[in-house]
Every structure is written in C-alpha cells, then in structure tokens.
C-alpha cells in the first residue's frame, strides 16, 4: 500500500524565530544562534506519507545535529514556537522527536517493550537510542550503531510493513564535481554520516491497529526502525524538523508515489546513459533540465 498524493509539500508558515523560509516554502535556513529552528510540515501527514528533507548546509562550532519527528499539535494553535524540539516541544506532550546523530540512529528493540498506558510513555513509547547526542557519538559504531549495508541498493522501493516508497528520492547525492561519481556510491551504501551534507532524512508513521501508529525514521534509503510506538493517530500528525546546532539549512525533497512524471522519466533516461553527472553539462539540453538531472 502507498499513499495516493498529488500535493506539493511545504514547510508551515509558523516556525522558530531564527528560521527563514525561501519563496517556495521548501527550504528552511537558521539565520543565527543554534536554537529556535523548529519547523513543521504545512499539512498533516497521511499514513505512509514520508516527509523527506535533505541537509543543504552545515555550520561549524556547534555540538548537536538535526532533529526530526511528529507532533499532534497544530502549529497554527501554538502561541509560541518552542525554542527546542527536545525537550521543550516534547515536554508539552503529543510530540515525538528523534535526535539524528553520526551513529546510533538504528533502533534496537528490547525483548519486551511496554505499550503506552502500561508503564510506558502516555500516547507513544520511545524505543532504543536516538535522543543521546553527547557520548553516543563518542562510542564509535558499536552496539546499536547505524548498520552499513555491504552492497548497493538495488530495490526500486523501500518497504516498511505495507508501505512502499520510491527509493530513488530517498538516497542523498553529492553536488556535481570531479569526484561526485565516487561520492554518490558512498551515499548509496550509507558510508557517510547521516549528518553530512546531502544526506536525506525522512519521517513517517505506519498505521497499527485502531487509532495507533508507529513512527519511522528513514536515513538515505534505510529504515531505522520504529523510534516511537503506539502513537495516537486520532488527531492529525504534523512533521517536525528542528534545524538545530551544526545543521544550518535543509530543503524538502518531493516524493512521487504513483506514476513517475515525464520530468522524472527523462531524468532517469539521461542518467542511465552517462558516466557521471559532470557529463550532463556536455549534453545539448535546456539548462533547467540539466540542473534537475544533476541535483536530483
């Protein structure tokens, strides 16, 4: 099953005081400090709909990285946007936010996890790691770390339960350059940190039973597992993106669920017959199409 969507995904006009959106509403930049970078999706998500962003720019000198998740709070009803997604927004209740680290994003489920209402968190249970930023990164890649696949992704879709998401948009790509064809292979195999530029990180929820769902984080085409279980879905759920600390700028990546557009088909046909993206500049094509092929 996959959502049938034809909408254009944007950020909500309500956001943190240090955030500036571009004219399209798809790029969010934190213009100062390291906080007040909380953003929301303009529309609530449907079950299985991924809210996918790419890290556009980083800022040295800060500790910590991007945070993503879901909230049942309508951004339009917020009197003040919280300074931090963790813990300010999560402490308000009805919000589940996950800190993206260099390592330890993969969820390791324990043998028995209490369901919500049975000793767990009310309205959703956090699993595994993900919130610890300092210390977790210093432990290297052992014990619950981000598993690196040993082969290239060959499947056309990512499957999470009964949800099917086109994989080509999920994997980050380098900017065109002399070594871009080498870097692209590193992105495909998840060999680069999730917090690196061009990494693509998405959040979605999968329906589980009546009025409940599990939140999943997807990093460069790999499902990190259910980071929160038993989330109430009786109210609309909005995506949360906290452009925090070392993450300076992110942009939304549009995902096509149904038949590919003519633009996408053209891009795939062109990329199939070139060695690497630098060769696109040598083709007699409109500049807009060259730009689309190189950056998507």
PDB file of C-alpha atoms in Angstrom:
ATOM      1  CA  UNK A   1       0.000   0.000   0.000  1.00  0.00           C
ATOM      2  CA  UNK A   2       1.193   3.530  -0.676  1.00  0.00           C
ATOM      3  CA  UNK A   3      -0.465   6.924  -0.217  1.00  0.00           C
ATOM      4  CA  UNK A   4      -2.080   8.466  -3.282  1.00  0.00           C
ATOM      5  CA  UNK A   5      -0.751  12.001  -3.187  1.00  0.00           C
ATOM      6  CA  UNK A   6      -0.507  14.841  -5.663  1.00  0.00           C
ATOM      7  CA  UNK A   7       0.175  17.706  -3.261  1.00  0.00           C
ATOM      8  CA  UNK A   8       3.255  19.875  -3.126  1.00  0.00           C
ATOM      9  CA  UNK A   9       4.974  19.507   0.246  1.00  0.00           C
ATOM     10  CA  UNK A  10       5.997  22.704   2.057  1.00  0.00           C
ATOM     11  CA  UNK A  11       7.014  23.984   5.473  1.00  0.00           C
ATOM     12  CA  UNK A  12       4.382  25.621   7.676  1.00  0.00           C
ATOM     13  CA  UNK A  13       4.480  29.420   7.890  1.00  0.00           C
ATOM     14  CA  UNK A  14       4.647  29.009  11.682  1.00  0.00           C
ATOM     15  CA  UNK A  15       8.235  28.251  12.728  1.00  0.00           C
ATOM     16  CA  UNK A  16      11.051  29.200  15.113  1.00  0.00           C
ATOM     17  CA  UNK A  17      12.167  32.819  15.312  1.00  0.00           C
ATOM     18  CA  UNK A  18      15.599  32.079  13.811  1.00  0.00           C
ATOM     19  CA  UNK A  19      14.219  30.295  10.733  1.00  0.00           C
ATOM     20  CA  UNK A  20      13.853  31.872   7.301  1.00  0.00           C
ATOM     21  CA  UNK A  21      11.952  30.086   4.526  1.00  0.00           C
ATOM     22  CA  UNK A  22      12.674  30.633   0.845  1.00  0.00           C
ATOM     23  CA  UNK A  23       9.996  31.842  -1.581  1.00  0.00           C
ATOM     24  CA  UNK A  24       8.921  28.272  -2.372  1.00  0.00           C
ATOM     25  CA  UNK A  25       8.430  27.346   1.275  1.00  0.00           C
ATOM     26  CA  UNK A  26      10.615  24.257   0.809  1.00  0.00           C
ATOM     27  CA  UNK A  27      13.962  25.462   2.167  1.00  0.00           C
ATOM     28  CA  UNK A  28      14.485  26.381   5.820  1.00  0.00           C
ATOM     29  CA  UNK A  29      17.632  28.173   6.998  1.00  0.00           C
ATOM     30  CA  UNK A  30      18.568  29.046  10.579  1.00  0.00           C
ATOM     31  CA  UNK A  31      19.965  32.552  10.261  1.00  0.00           C
ATOM     32  CA  UNK A  32      21.556  32.960  13.719  1.00  0.00           C
ATOM     33  CA  UNK A  33      22.347  31.237  17.004  1.00  0.00           C
ATOM     34  CA  UNK A  34      21.930  27.449  17.307  1.00  0.00           C
ATOM     35  CA  UNK A  35      18.320  27.193  18.543  1.00  0.00           C
ATOM     36  CA  UNK A  36      14.825  28.469  17.666  1.00  0.00           C
ATOM     37  CA  UNK A  37      14.998  26.436  14.465  1.00  0.00           C
ATOM     38  CA  UNK A  38      11.850  24.325  14.891  1.00  0.00           C
ATOM     39  CA  UNK A  39       9.795  23.875  11.685  1.00  0.00           C
ATOM     40  CA  UNK A  40       6.619  21.953  10.840  1.00  0.00           C
ATOM     41  CA  UNK A  41       5.012  20.496   7.744  1.00  0.00           C
ATOM     42  CA  UNK A  42       2.361  22.744   6.225  1.00  0.00           C
ATOM     43  CA  UNK A  43      -0.150  19.898   6.109  1.00  0.00           C
ATOM     44  CA  UNK A  44      -0.602  16.879   8.409  1.00  0.00           C
ATOM     45  CA  UNK A  45       0.846  13.632   7.105  1.00  0.00           C
ATOM     46  CA  UNK A  46      -1.208  10.720   5.870  1.00  0.00           C
ATOM     47  CA  UNK A  47      -0.312   7.171   6.983  1.00  0.00           C
ATOM     48  CA  UNK A  48       2.709   6.055   4.974  1.00  0.00           C
ATOM     49  CA  UNK A  49       3.473   9.559   3.645  1.00  0.00           C
ATOM     50  CA  UNK A  50       7.127  10.440   4.168  1.00  0.00           C
ATOM     51  CA  UNK A  51       8.250  13.979   4.949  1.00  0.00           C
ATOM     52  CA  UNK A  52      11.698  13.963   3.361  1.00  0.00           C
ATOM     53  CA  UNK A  53      14.375  16.632   3.761  1.00  0.00           C
ATOM     54  CA  UNK A  54      17.970  16.999   2.584  1.00  0.00           C
ATOM     55  CA  UNK A  55      20.704  18.681   4.612  1.00  0.00           C
ATOM     56  CA  UNK A  56      21.812  21.630   2.464  1.00  0.00           C
ATOM     57  CA  UNK A  57      24.314  23.357   4.691  1.00  0.00           C
ATOM     58  CA  UNK A  58      26.201  22.867   7.956  1.00  0.00           C
ATOM     59  CA  UNK A  59      27.655  25.322  10.476  1.00  0.00           C
ATOM     60  CA  UNK A  60      30.869  24.570  12.349  1.00  0.00           C
ATOM     61  CA  UNK A  61      31.317  25.290  16.020  1.00  0.00           C
ATOM     62  CA  UNK A  62      28.078  23.788  17.376  1.00  0.00           C
ATOM     63  CA  UNK A  63      27.511  20.456  19.118  1.00  0.00           C
ATOM     64  CA  UNK A  64      24.436  18.533  18.004  1.00  0.00           C
ATOM     65  CA  UNK A  65      22.579  17.976  14.759  1.00  0.00           C
ATOM     66  CA  UNK A  66      19.202  17.821  13.080  1.00  0.00           C
ATOM     67  CA  UNK A  67      16.138  16.546  14.964  1.00  0.00           C
ATOM     68  CA  UNK A  68      13.016  15.145  13.317  1.00  0.00           C
ATOM     69  CA  UNK A  69       9.724  13.666  14.443  1.00  0.00           C
ATOM     70  CA  UNK A  70       5.968  14.079  14.638  1.00  0.00           C
ATOM     71  CA  UNK A  71       3.569  16.206  16.643  1.00  0.00           C
ATOM     72  CA  UNK A  72      -0.176  16.069  17.174  1.00  0.00           C
ATOM     73  CA  UNK A  73      -0.188  19.802  17.923  1.00  0.00           C
ATOM     74  CA  UNK A  74      -1.443  22.031  15.109  1.00  0.00           C
ATOM     75  CA  UNK A  75       1.321  24.627  14.568  1.00  0.00           C
ATOM     76  CA  UNK A  76      -1.321  27.280  13.932  1.00  0.00           C
ATOM     77  CA  UNK A  77      -2.533  26.870  17.519  1.00  0.00           C
ATOM     78  CA  UNK A  78       0.891  27.398  19.114  1.00  0.00           C
ATOM     79  CA  UNK A  79       1.115  30.688  20.985  1.00  0.00           C
ATOM     80  CA  UNK A  80       4.903  30.474  20.903  1.00  0.00           C
ATOM     81  CA  UNK A  81       7.050  28.028  18.933  1.00  0.00           C
ATOM     82  CA  UNK A  82       9.293  26.210  21.459  1.00  0.00           C
ATOM     83  CA  UNK A  83      12.976  27.111  21.402  1.00  0.00           C
ATOM     84  CA  UNK A  84      13.986  23.444  21.216  1.00  0.00           C
ATOM     85  CA  UNK A  85      12.136  20.397  19.911  1.00  0.00           C
ATOM     86  CA  UNK A  86      13.848  18.366  22.666  1.00  0.00           C
ATOM     87  CA  UNK A  87      12.830  18.841  25.420  1.00  0.00           C
ATOM     88  CA  UNK A  88      10.636  21.959  25.056  1.00  0.00           C
ATOM     89  CA  UNK A  89       8.215  20.624  22.423  1.00  0.00           C
ATOM     90  CA  UNK A  90       8.212  17.040  23.659  1.00  0.00           C
ATOM     91  CA  UNK A  91       7.516  18.187  27.224  1.00  0.00           C
ATOM     92  CA  UNK A  92       4.263  19.753  26.013  1.00  0.00           C
ATOM     93  CA  UNK A  93       3.017  16.231  25.229  1.00  0.00           C
ATOM     94  CA  UNK A  94       1.734  14.686  21.997  1.00  0.00           C
ATOM     95  CA  UNK A  95       5.103  15.118  20.247  1.00  0.00           C
ATOM     96  CA  UNK A  96       7.746  12.520  19.395  1.00  0.00           C
ATOM     97  CA  UNK A  97      11.104  13.853  18.225  1.00  0.00           C
ATOM     98  CA  UNK A  98      14.316  11.963  17.455  1.00  0.00           C
ATOM     99  CA  UNK A  99      17.859  13.434  17.524  1.00  0.00           C
ATOM    100  CA  UNK A 100      19.884  12.415  14.468  1.00  0.00           C
ATOM    101  CA  UNK A 101      23.475  11.561  15.424  1.00  0.00           C
ATOM    102  CA  UNK A 102      26.551  10.492  13.496  1.00  0.00           C
ATOM    103  CA  UNK A 103      25.967   6.991  14.858  1.00  0.00           C
ATOM    104  CA  UNK A 104      23.318   5.143  16.852  1.00  0.00           C
ATOM    105  CA  UNK A 105      20.255   6.003  14.773  1.00  0.00           C
ATOM    106  CA  UNK A 106      19.207   2.397  14.278  1.00  0.00           C
ATOM    107  CA  UNK A 107      16.533   1.283  16.729  1.00  0.00           C
ATOM    108  CA  UNK A 108      17.369  -1.857  18.703  1.00  0.00           C
ATOM    109  CA  UNK A 109      14.114  -3.151  20.130  1.00  0.00           C
ATOM    110  CA  UNK A 110      14.313  -4.824  23.503  1.00  0.00           C
ATOM    111  CA  UNK A 111      12.673  -8.165  24.198  1.00  0.00           C
ATOM    112  CA  UNK A 112       9.706  -6.624  25.950  1.00  0.00           C
ATOM    113  CA  UNK A 113       8.698  -3.033  25.426  1.00  0.00           C
ATOM    114  CA  UNK A 114       5.770  -1.741  27.498  1.00  0.00           C
ATOM    115  CA  UNK A 115       2.907  -0.416  25.443  1.00  0.00           C
ATOM    116  CA  UNK A 116       1.563   3.071  26.066  1.00  0.00           C
ATOM    117  CA  UNK A 117      -0.548   3.030  29.194  1.00  0.00           C
ATOM    118  CA  UNK A 118       1.302   0.022  30.629  1.00  0.00           C
ATOM    119  CA  UNK A 119       4.242   1.745  32.252  1.00  0.00           C
ATOM    120  CA  UNK A 120       5.320   3.395  29.012  1.00  0.00           C
ATOM    121  CA  UNK A 121       5.015   6.974  27.838  1.00  0.00           C
ATOM    122  CA  UNK A 122       1.446   8.170  27.554  1.00  0.00           C
ATOM    123  CA  UNK A 123       0.416   8.181  23.925  1.00  0.00           C
ATOM    124  CA  UNK A 124       3.557   6.673  22.448  1.00  0.00           C
ATOM    125  CA  UNK A 125       6.636   4.717  23.556  1.00  0.00           C
ATOM    126  CA  UNK A 126      10.179   5.729  22.613  1.00  0.00           C
ATOM    127  CA  UNK A 127      12.457   2.836  21.748  1.00  0.00           C
ATOM    128  CA  UNK A 128      16.199   2.330  21.688  1.00  0.00           C
ATOM    129  CA  UNK A 129      18.575   5.259  21.482  1.00  0.00           C
ATOM    130  CA  UNK A 130      18.360   8.401  19.432  1.00  0.00           C
ATOM    131  CA  UNK A 131      17.997  11.163  21.985  1.00  0.00           C
ATOM    132  CA  UNK A 132      21.509  10.960  23.437  1.00  0.00           C
ATOM    133  CA  UNK A 133      23.778  13.249  21.452  1.00  0.00           C
ATOM    134  CA  UNK A 134      26.935  13.593  23.516  1.00  0.00           C
ATOM    135  CA  UNK A 135      28.557  10.281  24.435  1.00  0.00           C
ATOM    136  CA  UNK A 136      26.700   8.221  21.865  1.00  0.00           C
ATOM    137  CA  UNK A 137      28.804   9.744  19.124  1.00  0.00           C
ATOM    138  CA  UNK A 138      31.978   9.197  21.104  1.00  0.00           C
ATOM    139  CA  UNK A 139      31.333   5.452  21.337  1.00  0.00           C
ATOM    140  CA  UNK A 140      32.060   4.824  17.691  1.00  0.00           C
ATOM    141  CA  UNK A 141      29.804   2.487  15.771  1.00  0.00           C
ATOM    142  CA  UNK A 142      29.458  -0.360  18.212  1.00  0.00           C
ATOM    143  CA  UNK A 143      26.331  -1.612  19.920  1.00  0.00           C
ATOM    144  CA  UNK A 144      23.161  -0.374  18.264  1.00  0.00           C
ATOM    145  CA  UNK A 145      25.039   1.726  15.740  1.00  0.00           C
ATOM    146  CA  UNK A 146      23.908   2.640  12.271  1.00  0.00           C
ATOM    147  CA  UNK A 147      24.256  -0.605  10.308  1.00  0.00           C
ATOM    148  CA  UNK A 148      26.034  -0.167   6.979  1.00  0.00           C
ATOM    149  CA  UNK A 149      24.759  -2.308   4.121  1.00  0.00           C
ATOM    150  CA  UNK A 150      27.569  -4.050   2.265  1.00  0.00           C
ATOM    151  CA  UNK A 151      26.023  -3.864  -1.173  1.00  0.00           C
ATOM    152  CA  UNK A 152      24.454  -1.161  -3.297  1.00  0.00           C
ATOM    153  CA  UNK A 153      20.736  -0.598  -3.004  1.00  0.00           C
ATOM    154  CA  UNK A 154      19.161  -2.408  -5.942  1.00  0.00           C
ATOM    155  CA  UNK A 155      15.459  -2.407  -4.995  1.00  0.00           C
ATOM    156  CA  UNK A 156      13.389   0.308  -6.600  1.00  0.00           C
ATOM    157  CA  UNK A 157      11.288   0.797  -3.466  1.00  0.00           C
ATOM    158  CA  UNK A 158      11.740   0.816   0.289  1.00  0.00           C
ATOM    159  CA  UNK A 159       9.191  -1.365   2.096  1.00  0.00           C
ATOM    160  CA  UNK A 160       8.070  -0.613   5.652  1.00  0.00           C
ATOM    161  CA  UNK A 161       5.312  -3.030   6.622  1.00  0.00           C
ATOM    162  CA  UNK A 162       2.725  -2.496   3.869  1.00  0.00           C
ATOM    163  CA  UNK A 163       4.111   0.901   2.843  1.00  0.00           C
ATOM    164  CA  UNK A 164       6.070   1.248  -0.401  1.00  0.00           C
ATOM    165  CA  UNK A 165       8.241   4.332  -1.011  1.00  0.00           C
ATOM    166  CA  UNK A 166      10.252   5.021  -4.208  1.00  0.00           C
ATOM    167  CA  UNK A 167      13.912   4.658  -3.248  1.00  0.00           C
ATOM    168  CA  UNK A 168      15.475   6.958  -5.849  1.00  0.00           C
ATOM    169  CA  UNK A 169      14.433  10.093  -3.939  1.00  0.00           C
ATOM    170  CA  UNK A 170      15.449   8.686  -0.556  1.00  0.00           C
ATOM    171  CA  UNK A 171      19.192   8.453  -1.221  1.00  0.00           C
ATOM    172  CA  UNK A 172      21.304  11.603  -0.960  1.00  0.00           C
ATOM    173  CA  UNK A 173      23.661  12.664  -3.718  1.00  0.00           C
ATOM    174  CA  UNK A 174      26.777  14.815  -3.863  1.00  0.00           C
ATOM    175  CA  UNK A 175      26.942  18.116  -5.691  1.00  0.00           C
ATOM    176  CA  UNK A 176      28.328  17.767  -9.225  1.00  0.00           C
ATOM    177  CA  UNK A 177      32.109  17.826  -9.232  1.00  0.00           C
ATOM    178  CA  UNK A 178      35.263  15.959 -10.111  1.00  0.00           C
ATOM    179  CA  UNK A 179      34.635  13.230  -7.531  1.00  0.00           C
ATOM    180  CA  UNK A 180      30.835  13.252  -7.487  1.00  0.00           C
ATOM    181  CA  UNK A 181      30.540   9.799  -9.078  1.00  0.00           C
ATOM    182  CA  UNK A 182      32.661   8.370  -6.235  1.00  0.00           C
ATOM    183  CA  UNK A 183      30.762  10.232  -3.533  1.00  0.00           C
ATOM    184  CA  UNK A 184      27.434   9.048  -4.948  1.00  0.00           C
ATOM    185  CA  UNK A 185      28.465   5.441  -4.333  1.00  0.00           C
ATOM    186  CA  UNK A 186      29.283   6.366  -0.736  1.00  0.00           C
ATOM    187  CA  UNK A 187      25.824   7.863  -0.288  1.00  0.00           C
ATOM    188  CA  UNK A 188      24.180   4.797  -1.815  1.00  0.00           C
ATOM    189  CA  UNK A 189      25.934   2.484   0.633  1.00  0.00           C
ATOM    190  CA  UNK A 190      25.301   4.764   3.633  1.00  0.00           C
ATOM    191  CA  UNK A 191      29.065   5.041   4.134  1.00  0.00           C
ATOM    192  CA  UNK A 192      28.830   8.739   5.006  1.00  0.00           C
ATOM    193  CA  UNK A 193      27.420  10.035   8.311  1.00  0.00           C
ATOM    194  CA  UNK A 194      23.668  10.785   8.351  1.00  0.00           C
ATOM    195  CA  UNK A 195      24.558  14.317   9.469  1.00  0.00           C
ATOM    196  CA  UNK A 196      26.670  15.035   6.353  1.00  0.00           C
ATOM    197  CA  UNK A 197      25.626  17.471   3.658  1.00  0.00           C
ATOM    198  CA  UNK A 198      23.326  15.916   1.032  1.00  0.00           C
ATOM    199  CA  UNK A 199      22.061  13.283   3.469  1.00  0.00           C
ATOM    200  CA  UNK A 200      18.328  12.742   3.139  1.00  0.00           C
ATOM    201  CA  UNK A 201      16.278  12.104   6.242  1.00  0.00           C
ATOM    202  CA  UNK A 202      12.564  11.377   6.351  1.00  0.00           C
ATOM    203  CA  UNK A 203       9.873  10.742   8.939  1.00  0.00           C
ATOM    204  CA  UNK A 204       6.569   8.907   8.551  1.00  0.00           C
ATOM    205  CA  UNK A 205       4.096   6.894  10.563  1.00  0.00           C
ATOM    206  CA  UNK A 206       2.637   3.467   9.821  1.00  0.00           C
ATOM    207  CA  UNK A 207      -0.900   2.682  10.934  1.00  0.00           C
ATOM    208  CA  UNK A 208      -1.020  -0.033  13.611  1.00  0.00           C
ATOM    209  CA  UNK A 209      -4.465  -1.095  14.741  1.00  0.00           C
ATOM    210  CA  UNK A 210      -7.245   1.311  15.582  1.00  0.00           C
ATOM    211  CA  UNK A 211      -6.119   4.935  16.024  1.00  0.00           C
ATOM    212  CA  UNK A 212      -2.483   3.999  16.649  1.00  0.00           C
ATOM    213  CA  UNK A 213       0.711   4.124  14.636  1.00  0.00           C
ATOM    214  CA  UNK A 214       4.492   3.677  14.736  1.00  0.00           C
ATOM    215  CA  UNK A 215       6.895   6.464  13.803  1.00  0.00           C
ATOM    216  CA  UNK A 216       9.779   5.533  11.487  1.00  0.00           C
ATOM    217  CA  UNK A 217      12.904   7.481  10.571  1.00  0.00           C
ATOM    218  CA  UNK A 218      14.463   6.837   7.134  1.00  0.00           C
ATOM    219  CA  UNK A 219      18.080   7.880   6.502  1.00  0.00           C
ATOM    220  CA  UNK A 220      19.477   7.736   2.959  1.00  0.00           C
ATOM    221  CA  UNK A 221      17.094   4.990   1.932  1.00  0.00           C
ATOM    222  CA  UNK A 222      17.440   2.852   5.066  1.00  0.00           C
ATOM    223  CA  UNK A 223      14.650   2.376   7.592  1.00  0.00           C
ATOM    224  CA  UNK A 224      15.964   2.991  11.109  1.00  0.00           C
ATOM    225  CA  UNK A 225      13.047   1.120  12.688  1.00  0.00           C
ATOM    226  CA  UNK A 226      10.128   2.239  14.840  1.00  0.00           C
ATOM    227  CA  UNK A 227      11.516   5.024  17.022  1.00  0.00           C
ATOM    228  CA  UNK A 228       8.145   5.537  18.733  1.00  0.00           C
ATOM    229  CA  UNK A 229       5.329   3.002  19.028  1.00  0.00           C
ATOM    230  CA  UNK A 230       1.667   3.329  19.838  1.00  0.00           C
ATOM    231  CA  UNK A 231       1.356   6.976  18.752  1.00  0.00           C
ATOM    232  CA  UNK A 232      -2.296   8.113  18.787  1.00  0.00           C
ATOM    233  CA  UNK A 233      -3.457   8.824  15.228  1.00  0.00           C
ATOM    234  CA  UNK A 234      -6.963  10.046  16.079  1.00  0.00           C
ATOM    235  CA  UNK A 235      -5.658  13.618  15.645  1.00  0.00           C
ATOM    236  CA  UNK A 236      -3.687  14.923  12.621  1.00  0.00           C
ATOM    237  CA  UNK A 237       0.084  14.415  12.853  1.00  0.00           C
ATOM    238  CA  UNK A 238       2.476  17.058  11.528  1.00  0.00           C
ATOM    239  CA  UNK A 239       6.145  16.502  10.727  1.00  0.00           C
ATOM    240  CA  UNK A 240       8.674  18.282  12.958  1.00  0.00           C
ATOM    241  CA  UNK A 241      12.116  19.369  11.696  1.00  0.00           C
ATOM    242  CA  UNK A 242      14.450  21.119  14.130  1.00  0.00           C
ATOM    243  CA  UNK A 243      17.258  22.882  12.225  1.00  0.00           C
ATOM    244  CA  UNK A 244      19.488  22.616  15.261  1.00  0.00           C
ATOM    245  CA  UNK A 245      23.136  23.416  16.051  1.00  0.00           C
ATOM    246  CA  UNK A 246      25.506  22.090  13.352  1.00  0.00           C
ATOM    247  CA  UNK A 247      22.655  21.748  10.836  1.00  0.00           C
ATOM    248  CA  UNK A 248      22.242  25.133   9.132  1.00  0.00           C
ATOM    249  CA  UNK A 249      19.866  24.632   6.231  1.00  0.00           C
ATOM    250  CA  UNK A 250      17.512  21.898   4.957  1.00  0.00           C
ATOM    251  CA  UNK A 251      15.225  21.588   1.973  1.00  0.00           C
ATOM    252  CA  UNK A 252      12.195  19.416   1.291  1.00  0.00           C
ATOM    253  CA  UNK A 253      12.530  16.682  -1.335  1.00  0.00           C
ATOM    254  CA  UNK A 254       9.296  15.989  -3.193  1.00  0.00           C
ATOM    255  CA  UNK A 255       8.420  12.285  -3.398  1.00  0.00           C
ATOM    256  CA  UNK A 256       6.294  10.799  -6.178  1.00  0.00           C
ATOM    257  CA  UNK A 257       4.275   7.785  -5.070  1.00  0.00           C
ATOM    258  CA  UNK A 258       2.283   6.955  -8.178  1.00  0.00           C
ATOM    259  CA  UNK A 259       3.369   7.001 -11.810  1.00  0.00           C
ATOM    260  CA  UNK A 260       6.593   8.907 -12.396  1.00  0.00           C
ATOM    261  CA  UNK A 261       6.260  12.314 -14.003  1.00  0.00           C
ATOM    262  CA  UNK A 262       7.602  12.935 -17.516  1.00  0.00           C
ATOM    263  CA  UNK A 263      10.367  15.031 -15.943  1.00  0.00           C
ATOM    264  CA  UNK A 264      11.422  12.127 -13.727  1.00  0.00           C
ATOM    265  CA  UNK A 265      11.365   9.656 -16.618  1.00  0.00           C
ATOM    266  CA  UNK A 266      13.559  11.995 -18.690  1.00  0.00           C
ATOM    267  CA  UNK A 267      15.999  12.335 -15.823  1.00  0.00           C
ATOM    268  CA  UNK A 268      16.277   8.566 -15.377  1.00  0.00           C
ATOM    269  CA  UNK A 269      16.810   8.017 -19.101  1.00  0.00           C
ATOM    270  CA  UNK A 270      19.580  10.630 -19.229  1.00  0.00           C
ATOM    271  CA  UNK A 271      21.370   9.405 -16.107  1.00  0.00           C
ATOM    272  CA  UNK A 272      21.278   5.829 -17.400  1.00  0.00           C
ATOM    273  CA  UNK A 273      23.476   6.741 -20.373  1.00  0.00           C
ATOM    274  CA  UNK A 274      26.150   8.909 -18.758  1.00  0.00           C
ATOM    275  CA  UNK A 275      29.279   8.002 -16.799  1.00  0.00           C
ATOM    276  CA  UNK A 276      28.749  10.596 -14.065  1.00  0.00           C
ATOM    277  CA  UNK A 277      26.871  13.841 -13.632  1.00  0.00           C
ATOM    278  CA  UNK A 278      29.646  16.119 -14.902  1.00  0.00           C
ATOM    279  CA  UNK A 279      28.910  14.699 -18.350  1.00  0.00           C
ATOM    280  CA  UNK A 280      25.434  16.250 -18.244  1.00  0.00           C
ATOM    281  CA  UNK A 281      26.992  19.662 -18.953  1.00  0.00           C
ATOM    282  CA  UNK A 282      28.226  18.356 -22.289  1.00  0.00           C
ATOM    283  CA  UNK A 283      24.736  17.453 -23.490  1.00  0.00           C
ATOM    284  CA  UNK A 284      22.629  19.751 -25.637  1.00  0.00           C
ATOM    285  CA  UNK A 285      19.773  20.081 -23.181  1.00  0.00           C
ATOM    286  CA  UNK A 286      17.887  23.020 -21.644  1.00  0.00           C
ATOM    287  CA  UNK A 287      19.680  24.387 -18.584  1.00  0.00           C
ATOM    288  CA  UNK A 288      16.652  23.734 -16.374  1.00  0.00           C
ATOM    289  CA  UNK A 289      16.705  20.026 -17.306  1.00  0.00           C
ATOM    290  CA  UNK A 290      20.480  19.823 -16.734  1.00  0.00           C
ATOM    291  CA  UNK A 291      20.031  21.352 -13.293  1.00  0.00           C
ATOM    292  CA  UNK A 292      17.273  18.904 -12.414  1.00  0.00           C
ATOM    293  CA  UNK A 293      19.329  15.898 -13.544  1.00  0.00           C
ATOM    294  CA  UNK A 294      22.406  16.982 -11.596  1.00  0.00           C
ATOM    295  CA  UNK A 295      20.775  17.961  -8.335  1.00  0.00           C
ATOM    296  CA  UNK A 296      18.065  15.320  -8.052  1.00  0.00           C
TER     297      UNK A 296
END
